mmCIF file of C-alpha atoms in Angstrom:
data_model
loop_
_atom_site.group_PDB
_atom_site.id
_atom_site.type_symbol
_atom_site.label_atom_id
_atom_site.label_comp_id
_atom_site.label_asym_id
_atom_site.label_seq_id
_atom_site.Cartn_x
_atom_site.Cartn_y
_atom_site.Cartn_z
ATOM 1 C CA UNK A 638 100.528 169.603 127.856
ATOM 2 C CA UNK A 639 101.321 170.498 124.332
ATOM 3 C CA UNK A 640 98.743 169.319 121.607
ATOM 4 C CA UNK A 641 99.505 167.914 118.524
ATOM 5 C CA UNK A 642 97.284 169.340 115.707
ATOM 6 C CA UNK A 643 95.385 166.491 113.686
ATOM 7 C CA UNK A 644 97.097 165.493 110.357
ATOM 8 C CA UNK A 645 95.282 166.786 107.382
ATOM 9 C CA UNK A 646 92.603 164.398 105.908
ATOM 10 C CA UNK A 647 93.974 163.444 102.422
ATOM 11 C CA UNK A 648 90.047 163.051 99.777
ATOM 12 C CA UNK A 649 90.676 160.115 97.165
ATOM 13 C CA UNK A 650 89.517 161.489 94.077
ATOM 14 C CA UNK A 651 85.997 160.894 93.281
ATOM 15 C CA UNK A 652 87.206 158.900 89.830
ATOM 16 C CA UNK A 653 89.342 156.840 91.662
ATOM 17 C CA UNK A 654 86.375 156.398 94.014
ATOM 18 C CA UNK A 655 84.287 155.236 91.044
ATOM 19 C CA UNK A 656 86.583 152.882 90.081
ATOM 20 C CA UNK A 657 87.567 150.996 92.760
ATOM 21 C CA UNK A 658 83.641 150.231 93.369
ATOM 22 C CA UNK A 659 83.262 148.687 89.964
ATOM 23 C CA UNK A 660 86.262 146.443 90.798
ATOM 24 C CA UNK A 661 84.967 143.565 92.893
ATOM 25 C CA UNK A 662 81.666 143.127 90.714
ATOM 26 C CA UNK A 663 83.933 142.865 87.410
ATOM 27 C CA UNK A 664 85.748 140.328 89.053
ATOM 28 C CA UNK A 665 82.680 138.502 89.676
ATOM 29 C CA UNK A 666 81.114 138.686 86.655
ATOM 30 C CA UNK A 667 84.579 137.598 85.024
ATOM 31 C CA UNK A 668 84.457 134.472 87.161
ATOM 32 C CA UNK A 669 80.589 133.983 86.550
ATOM 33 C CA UNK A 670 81.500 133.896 82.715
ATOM 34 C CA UNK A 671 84.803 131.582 83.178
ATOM 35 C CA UNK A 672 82.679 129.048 85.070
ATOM 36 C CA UNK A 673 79.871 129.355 82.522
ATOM 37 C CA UNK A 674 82.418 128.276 79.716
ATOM 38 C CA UNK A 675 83.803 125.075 81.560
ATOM 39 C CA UNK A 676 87.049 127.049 82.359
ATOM 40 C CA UNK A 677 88.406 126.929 85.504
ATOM 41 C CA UNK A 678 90.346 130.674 85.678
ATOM 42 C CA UNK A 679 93.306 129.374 87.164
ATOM 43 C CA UNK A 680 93.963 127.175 84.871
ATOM 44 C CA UNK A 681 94.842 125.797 81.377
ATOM 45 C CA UNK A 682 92.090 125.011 78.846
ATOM 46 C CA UNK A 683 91.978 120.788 78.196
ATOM 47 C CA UNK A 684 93.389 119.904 74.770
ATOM 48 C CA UNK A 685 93.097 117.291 72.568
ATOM 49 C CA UNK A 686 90.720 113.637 72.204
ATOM 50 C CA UNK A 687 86.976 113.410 73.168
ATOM 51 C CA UNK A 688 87.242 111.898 76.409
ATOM 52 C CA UNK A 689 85.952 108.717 74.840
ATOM 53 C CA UNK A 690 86.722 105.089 76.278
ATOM 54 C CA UNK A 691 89.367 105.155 72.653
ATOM 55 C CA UNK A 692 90.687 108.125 73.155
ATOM 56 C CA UNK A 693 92.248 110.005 76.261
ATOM 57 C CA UNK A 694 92.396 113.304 76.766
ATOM 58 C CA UNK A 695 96.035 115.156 77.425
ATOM 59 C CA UNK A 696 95.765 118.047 80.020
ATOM 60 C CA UNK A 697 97.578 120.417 79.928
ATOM 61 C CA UNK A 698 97.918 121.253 83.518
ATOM 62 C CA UNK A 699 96.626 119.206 86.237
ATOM 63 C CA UNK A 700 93.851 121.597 87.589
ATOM 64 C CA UNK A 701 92.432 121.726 84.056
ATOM 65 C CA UNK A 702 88.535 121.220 84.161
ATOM 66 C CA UNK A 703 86.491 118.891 81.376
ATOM 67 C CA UNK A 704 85.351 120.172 78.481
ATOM 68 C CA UNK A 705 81.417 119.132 77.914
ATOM 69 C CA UNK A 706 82.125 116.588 74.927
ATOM 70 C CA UNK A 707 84.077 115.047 77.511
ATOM 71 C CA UNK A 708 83.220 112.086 79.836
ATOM 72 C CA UNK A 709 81.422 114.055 82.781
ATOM 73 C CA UNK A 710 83.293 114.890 86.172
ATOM 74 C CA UNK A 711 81.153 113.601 88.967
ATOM 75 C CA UNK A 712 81.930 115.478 92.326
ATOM 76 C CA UNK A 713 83.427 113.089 94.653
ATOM 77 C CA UNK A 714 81.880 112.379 97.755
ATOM 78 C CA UNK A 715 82.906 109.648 100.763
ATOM 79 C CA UNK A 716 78.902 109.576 100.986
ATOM 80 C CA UNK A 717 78.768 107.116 98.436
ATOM 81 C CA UNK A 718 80.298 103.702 99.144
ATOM 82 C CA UNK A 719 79.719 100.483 98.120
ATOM 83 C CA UNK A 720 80.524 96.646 100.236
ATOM 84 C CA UNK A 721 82.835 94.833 100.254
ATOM 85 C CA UNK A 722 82.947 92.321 97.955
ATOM 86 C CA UNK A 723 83.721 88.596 98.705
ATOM 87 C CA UNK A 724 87.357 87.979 97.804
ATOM 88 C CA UNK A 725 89.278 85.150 97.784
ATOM 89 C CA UNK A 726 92.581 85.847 99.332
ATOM 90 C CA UNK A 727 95.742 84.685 97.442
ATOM 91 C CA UNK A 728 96.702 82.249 99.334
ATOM 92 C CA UNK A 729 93.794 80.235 97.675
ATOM 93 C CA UNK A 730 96.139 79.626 94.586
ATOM 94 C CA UNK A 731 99.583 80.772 95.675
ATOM 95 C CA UNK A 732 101.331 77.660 94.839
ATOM 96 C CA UNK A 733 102.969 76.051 97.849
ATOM 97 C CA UNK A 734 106.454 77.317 99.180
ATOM 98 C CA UNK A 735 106.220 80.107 96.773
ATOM 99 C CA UNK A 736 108.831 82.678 97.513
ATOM 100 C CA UNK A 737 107.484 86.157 99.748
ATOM 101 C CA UNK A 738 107.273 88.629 97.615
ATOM 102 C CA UNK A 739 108.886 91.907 98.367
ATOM 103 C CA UNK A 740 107.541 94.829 100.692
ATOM 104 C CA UNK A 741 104.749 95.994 98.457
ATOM 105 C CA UNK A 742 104.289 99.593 97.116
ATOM 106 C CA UNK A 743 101.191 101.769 97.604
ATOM 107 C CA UNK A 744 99.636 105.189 96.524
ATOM 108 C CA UNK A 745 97.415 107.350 98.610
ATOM 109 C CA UNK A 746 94.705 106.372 97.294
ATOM 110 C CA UNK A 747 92.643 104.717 94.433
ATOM 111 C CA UNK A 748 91.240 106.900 91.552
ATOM 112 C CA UNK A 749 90.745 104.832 88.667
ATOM 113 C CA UNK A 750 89.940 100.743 87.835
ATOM 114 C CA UNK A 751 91.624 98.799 84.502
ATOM 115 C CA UNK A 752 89.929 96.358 82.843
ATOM 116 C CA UNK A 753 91.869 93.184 81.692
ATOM 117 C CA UNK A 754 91.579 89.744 79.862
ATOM 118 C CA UNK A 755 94.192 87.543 80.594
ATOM 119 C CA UNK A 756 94.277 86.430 76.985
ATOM 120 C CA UNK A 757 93.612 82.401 78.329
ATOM 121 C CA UNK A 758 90.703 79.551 77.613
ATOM 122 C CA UNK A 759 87.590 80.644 78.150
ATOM 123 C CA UNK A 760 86.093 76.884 78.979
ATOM 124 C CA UNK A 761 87.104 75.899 82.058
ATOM 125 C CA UNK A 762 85.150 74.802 85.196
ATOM 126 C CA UNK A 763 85.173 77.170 87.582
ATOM 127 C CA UNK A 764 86.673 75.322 90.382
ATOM 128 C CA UNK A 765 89.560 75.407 88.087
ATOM 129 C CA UNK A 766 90.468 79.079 88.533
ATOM 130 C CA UNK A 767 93.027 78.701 91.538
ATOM 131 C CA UNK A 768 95.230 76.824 88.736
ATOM 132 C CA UNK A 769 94.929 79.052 86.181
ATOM 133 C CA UNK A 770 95.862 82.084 88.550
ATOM 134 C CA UNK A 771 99.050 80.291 89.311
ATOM 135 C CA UNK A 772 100.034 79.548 86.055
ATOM 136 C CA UNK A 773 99.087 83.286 84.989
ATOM 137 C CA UNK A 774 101.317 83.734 88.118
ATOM 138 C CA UNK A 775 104.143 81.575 87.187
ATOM 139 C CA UNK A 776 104.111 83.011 83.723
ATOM 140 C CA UNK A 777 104.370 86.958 85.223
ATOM 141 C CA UNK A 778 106.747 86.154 88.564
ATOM 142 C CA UNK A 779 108.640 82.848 87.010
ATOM 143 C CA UNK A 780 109.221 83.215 83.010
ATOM 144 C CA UNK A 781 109.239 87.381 83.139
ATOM 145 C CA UNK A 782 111.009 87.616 86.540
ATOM 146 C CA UNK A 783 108.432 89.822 88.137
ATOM 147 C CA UNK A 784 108.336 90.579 91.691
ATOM 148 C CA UNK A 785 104.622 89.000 91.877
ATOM 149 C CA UNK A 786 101.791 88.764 89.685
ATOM 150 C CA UNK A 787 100.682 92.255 88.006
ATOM 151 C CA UNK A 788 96.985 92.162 88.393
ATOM 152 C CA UNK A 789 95.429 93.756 91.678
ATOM 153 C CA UNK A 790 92.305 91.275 91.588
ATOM 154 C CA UNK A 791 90.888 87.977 89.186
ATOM 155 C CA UNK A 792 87.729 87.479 88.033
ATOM 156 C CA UNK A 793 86.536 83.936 86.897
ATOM 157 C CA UNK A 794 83.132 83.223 84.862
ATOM 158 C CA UNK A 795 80.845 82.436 87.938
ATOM 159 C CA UNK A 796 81.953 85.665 89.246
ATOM 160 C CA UNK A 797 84.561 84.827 91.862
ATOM 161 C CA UNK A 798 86.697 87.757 92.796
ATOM 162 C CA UNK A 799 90.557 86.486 93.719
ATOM 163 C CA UNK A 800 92.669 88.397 95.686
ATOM 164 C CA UNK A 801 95.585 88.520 92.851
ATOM 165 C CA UNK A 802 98.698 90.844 93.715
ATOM 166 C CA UNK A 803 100.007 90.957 97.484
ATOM 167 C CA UNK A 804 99.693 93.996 100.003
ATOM 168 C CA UNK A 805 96.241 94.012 100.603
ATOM 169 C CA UNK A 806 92.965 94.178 99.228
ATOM 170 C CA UNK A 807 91.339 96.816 100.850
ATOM 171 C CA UNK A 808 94.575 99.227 100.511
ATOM 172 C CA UNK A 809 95.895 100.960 97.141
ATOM 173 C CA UNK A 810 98.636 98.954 96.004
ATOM 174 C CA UNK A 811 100.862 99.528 93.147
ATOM 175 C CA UNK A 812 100.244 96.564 90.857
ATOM 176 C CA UNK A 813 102.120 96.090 87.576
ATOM 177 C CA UNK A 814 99.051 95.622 85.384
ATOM 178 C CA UNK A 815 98.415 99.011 82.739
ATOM 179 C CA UNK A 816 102.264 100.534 81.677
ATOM 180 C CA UNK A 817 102.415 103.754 82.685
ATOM 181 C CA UNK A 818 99.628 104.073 85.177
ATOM 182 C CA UNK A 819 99.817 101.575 87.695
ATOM 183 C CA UNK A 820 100.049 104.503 90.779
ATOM 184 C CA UNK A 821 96.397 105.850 92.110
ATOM 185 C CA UNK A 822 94.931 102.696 90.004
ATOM 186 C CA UNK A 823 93.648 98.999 90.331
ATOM 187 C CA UNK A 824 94.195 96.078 87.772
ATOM 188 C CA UNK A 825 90.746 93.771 87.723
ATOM 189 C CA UNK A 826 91.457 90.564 84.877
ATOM 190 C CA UNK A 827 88.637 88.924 83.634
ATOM 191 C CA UNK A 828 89.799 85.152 83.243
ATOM 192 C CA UNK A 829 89.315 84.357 79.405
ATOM 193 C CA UNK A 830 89.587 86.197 75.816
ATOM 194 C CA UNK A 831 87.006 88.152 74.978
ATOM 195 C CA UNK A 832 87.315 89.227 71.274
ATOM 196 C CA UNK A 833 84.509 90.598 69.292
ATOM 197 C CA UNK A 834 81.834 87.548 69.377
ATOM 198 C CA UNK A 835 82.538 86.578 72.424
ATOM 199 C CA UNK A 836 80.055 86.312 75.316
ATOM 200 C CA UNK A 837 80.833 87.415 78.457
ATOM 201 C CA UNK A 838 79.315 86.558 81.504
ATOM 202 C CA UNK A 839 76.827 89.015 83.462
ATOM 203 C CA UNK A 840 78.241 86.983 86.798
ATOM 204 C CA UNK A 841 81.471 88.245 85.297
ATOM 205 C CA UNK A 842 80.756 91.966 84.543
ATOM 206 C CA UNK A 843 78.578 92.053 87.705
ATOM 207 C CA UNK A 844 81.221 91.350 90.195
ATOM 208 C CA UNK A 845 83.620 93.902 87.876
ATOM 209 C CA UNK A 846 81.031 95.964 88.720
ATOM 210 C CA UNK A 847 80.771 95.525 92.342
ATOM 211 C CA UNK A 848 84.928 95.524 92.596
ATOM 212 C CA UNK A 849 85.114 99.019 91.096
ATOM 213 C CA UNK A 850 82.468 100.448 92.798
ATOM 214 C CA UNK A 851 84.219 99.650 96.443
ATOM 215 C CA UNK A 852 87.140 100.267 95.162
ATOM 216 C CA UNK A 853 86.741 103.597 93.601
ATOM 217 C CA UNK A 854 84.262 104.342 96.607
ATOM 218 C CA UNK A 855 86.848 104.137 99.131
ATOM 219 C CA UNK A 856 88.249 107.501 97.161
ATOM 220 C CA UNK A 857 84.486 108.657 96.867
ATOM 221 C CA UNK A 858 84.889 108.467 92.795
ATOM 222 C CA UNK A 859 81.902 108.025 90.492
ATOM 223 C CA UNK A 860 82.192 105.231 88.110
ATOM 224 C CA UNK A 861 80.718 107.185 85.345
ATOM 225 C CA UNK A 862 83.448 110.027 85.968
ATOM 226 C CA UNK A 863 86.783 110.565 85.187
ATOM 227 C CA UNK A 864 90.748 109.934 86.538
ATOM 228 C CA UNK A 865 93.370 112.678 86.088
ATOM 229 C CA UNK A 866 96.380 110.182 86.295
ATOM 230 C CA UNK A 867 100.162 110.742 85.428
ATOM 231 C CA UNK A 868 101.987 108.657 83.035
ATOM 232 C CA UNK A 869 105.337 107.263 84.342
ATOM 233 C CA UNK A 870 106.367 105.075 81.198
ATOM 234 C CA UNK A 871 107.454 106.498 78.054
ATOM 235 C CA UNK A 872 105.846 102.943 76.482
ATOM 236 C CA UNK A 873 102.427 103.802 77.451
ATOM 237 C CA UNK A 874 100.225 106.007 75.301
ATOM 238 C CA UNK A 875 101.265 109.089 76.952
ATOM 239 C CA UNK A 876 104.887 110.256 77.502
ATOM 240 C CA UNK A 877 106.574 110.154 81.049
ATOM 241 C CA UNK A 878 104.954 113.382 82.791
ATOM 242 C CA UNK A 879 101.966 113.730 80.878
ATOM 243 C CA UNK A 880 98.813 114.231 82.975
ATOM 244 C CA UNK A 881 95.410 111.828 80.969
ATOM 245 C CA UNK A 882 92.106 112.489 81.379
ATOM 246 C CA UNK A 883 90.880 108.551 81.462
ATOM 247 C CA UNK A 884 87.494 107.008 82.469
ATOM 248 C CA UNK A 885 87.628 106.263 85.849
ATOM 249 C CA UNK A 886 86.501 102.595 84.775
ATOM 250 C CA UNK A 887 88.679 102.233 81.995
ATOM 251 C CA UNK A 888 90.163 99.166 79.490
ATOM 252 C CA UNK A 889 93.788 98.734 79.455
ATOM 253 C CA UNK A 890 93.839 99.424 75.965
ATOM 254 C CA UNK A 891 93.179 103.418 77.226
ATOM 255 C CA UNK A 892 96.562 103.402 79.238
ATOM 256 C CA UNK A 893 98.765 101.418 76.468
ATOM 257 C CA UNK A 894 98.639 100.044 72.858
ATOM 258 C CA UNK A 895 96.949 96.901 73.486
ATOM 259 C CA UNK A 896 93.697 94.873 72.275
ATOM 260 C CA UNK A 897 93.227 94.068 76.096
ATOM 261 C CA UNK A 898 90.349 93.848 77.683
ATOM 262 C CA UNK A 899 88.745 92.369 74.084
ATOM 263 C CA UNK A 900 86.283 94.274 72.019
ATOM 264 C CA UNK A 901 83.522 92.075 74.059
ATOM 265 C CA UNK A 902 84.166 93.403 76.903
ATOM 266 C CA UNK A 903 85.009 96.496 75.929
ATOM 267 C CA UNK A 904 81.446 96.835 74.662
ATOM 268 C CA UNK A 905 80.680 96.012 78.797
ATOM 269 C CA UNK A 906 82.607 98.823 80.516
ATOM 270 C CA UNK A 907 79.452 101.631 80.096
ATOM 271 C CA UNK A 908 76.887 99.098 81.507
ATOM 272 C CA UNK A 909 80.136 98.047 84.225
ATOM 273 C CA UNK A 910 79.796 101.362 84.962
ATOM 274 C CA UNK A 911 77.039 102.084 85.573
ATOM 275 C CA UNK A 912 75.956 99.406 87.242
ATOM 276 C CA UNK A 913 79.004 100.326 90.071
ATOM 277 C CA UNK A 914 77.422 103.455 90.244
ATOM 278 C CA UNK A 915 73.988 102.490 91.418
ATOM 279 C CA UNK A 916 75.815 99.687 94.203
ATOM 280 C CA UNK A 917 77.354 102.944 95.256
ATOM 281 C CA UNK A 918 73.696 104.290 95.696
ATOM 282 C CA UNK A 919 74.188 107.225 93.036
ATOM 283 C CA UNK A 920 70.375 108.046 92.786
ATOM 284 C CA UNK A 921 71.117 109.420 89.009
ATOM 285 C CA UNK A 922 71.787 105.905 87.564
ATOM 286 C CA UNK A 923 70.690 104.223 84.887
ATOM 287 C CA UNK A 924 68.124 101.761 85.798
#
């Protein structure tokens, strides 16, 4: 049998040799130094705003990290998770033989919670609620022709959490409550007006508080953190398309040009927050 003499052994270059070895730790320290400035590498640097409750901040491109002036990103984790508030369901206050509304629309999840006022009386018995939920409802569904109320869930003075829009509590549904980013968010109205002066109830903020952090705990989001959402309304603050870097507890005046939730309980949200955070048993919180 004929054998085949061995091919010739081809030597890479001792430069060459040298240089690929230097490759993978340049690489390394390049990352090292990208992660040390707040950059991820694979993506665009965040632009624009503070991060502050006032002011958004417009990303360029959606896997865009914070910078540190920003509000800080908390890693989600399912770990934390908060109970289930008592909620009243709708059908408390749904006025009878009111017409079904229509299949309703969900996201895959829930990353971020809007404060509201509904702009109303602010003395009123708390037993009273049911009535002022339908007439907030007969105002939204009857006068403006909506498909249902817009707010995801009430909150009256004694702290009473209503069940407001239809679909389900415990699942993400679409509400019609911040223009522009009701998808991947939850609408929670505070009954009453709550300019600057006002009081507002700590029954009131508390069960905020304990709303958002089951809510947002379902998607294993911090309170304290941050929402990347998507604007779908030219109308809102941000053009149609435009990704916004929003508190993950936020006022609707963040989302849209509005007064809404008040400048009293505006002044709320960072103790809202994080009070949600420590229900959600996040050891770092504020005591």
């Amino acid at each position: 049998m004929r054998v085949l003499p061995a091919p010739p052994v081809r030597r890479v270059p001792s430069a060459v040799r040298v240089a690929l070895c230097w490759v993978p730790g340049t690489v390394a320290c390049g990352l090292l130094l990208a992660c040390a400035a707040g950059i991820d590498p694979a993506a665009p640097q965040v632009t624009g705003g503070d991060g502050g409750a006032s002011t958004p901040t417009v990303i360029a491109g959606r896997r865009s990290l914070m910078p540190a002036a920003a509000v800080p990103a908390r890693r989600a984790s399912t770990a934390y998770r908060a109970p289930r508030p008592r909620i009243v369901p709708r059908e408390a206050w749904l006025p009878p033989k009111a017409p079904e509304p229509p299949p309703a629309r969900y996201a895959d999840r829930v990353d971020a919670v809007f404060v509201h006022h509904t702009d109303s009386p602010n003395r009123y018995a708390c037993t009273d609620a049911p009535r002022i939920i339908r007439a907030l409802y007969a105002g939204q569904a009857g006068s403006r022709k909506w498909d249902d109320i817009g707010y995801n869930f009430l909150v009256d003075r004694c702290g009473t959490v209503y069940e407001g829009r239809a679909g389900g509590a415990e699942r993400p549904v679409v509400g019609a409550h911040t223009q522009g980013f009701n998808r991947r968010s939850t609408g929670v109205a505070a009954i009453g007006t709550f300019t600057a002066g006002t009081p507002v109830p700590k029954a009131m903020t508390d069960a905020i508080a304990g709303l958002a952090a089951w809510k947002l705990g379902l998607s294993g989001i911090d309170p304290r953190g941050a929402a990347l959402l998507v604007s779908t309304n030219n109308l809102s603050r941000f053009p149609t398309g435009t990704d916004a870097l929003l508190r993950a507890v936020a006022g609707h005046k963040d989302g849209y040009a509005t007064h809404c939730p008040g400048a009293a309980l505006t002044a709320e949200l960072p103790a809202i927050r994080e009070t949600a955070a420590r229900l959600q048993g996040r050891q770092d919180a504020s005591p």
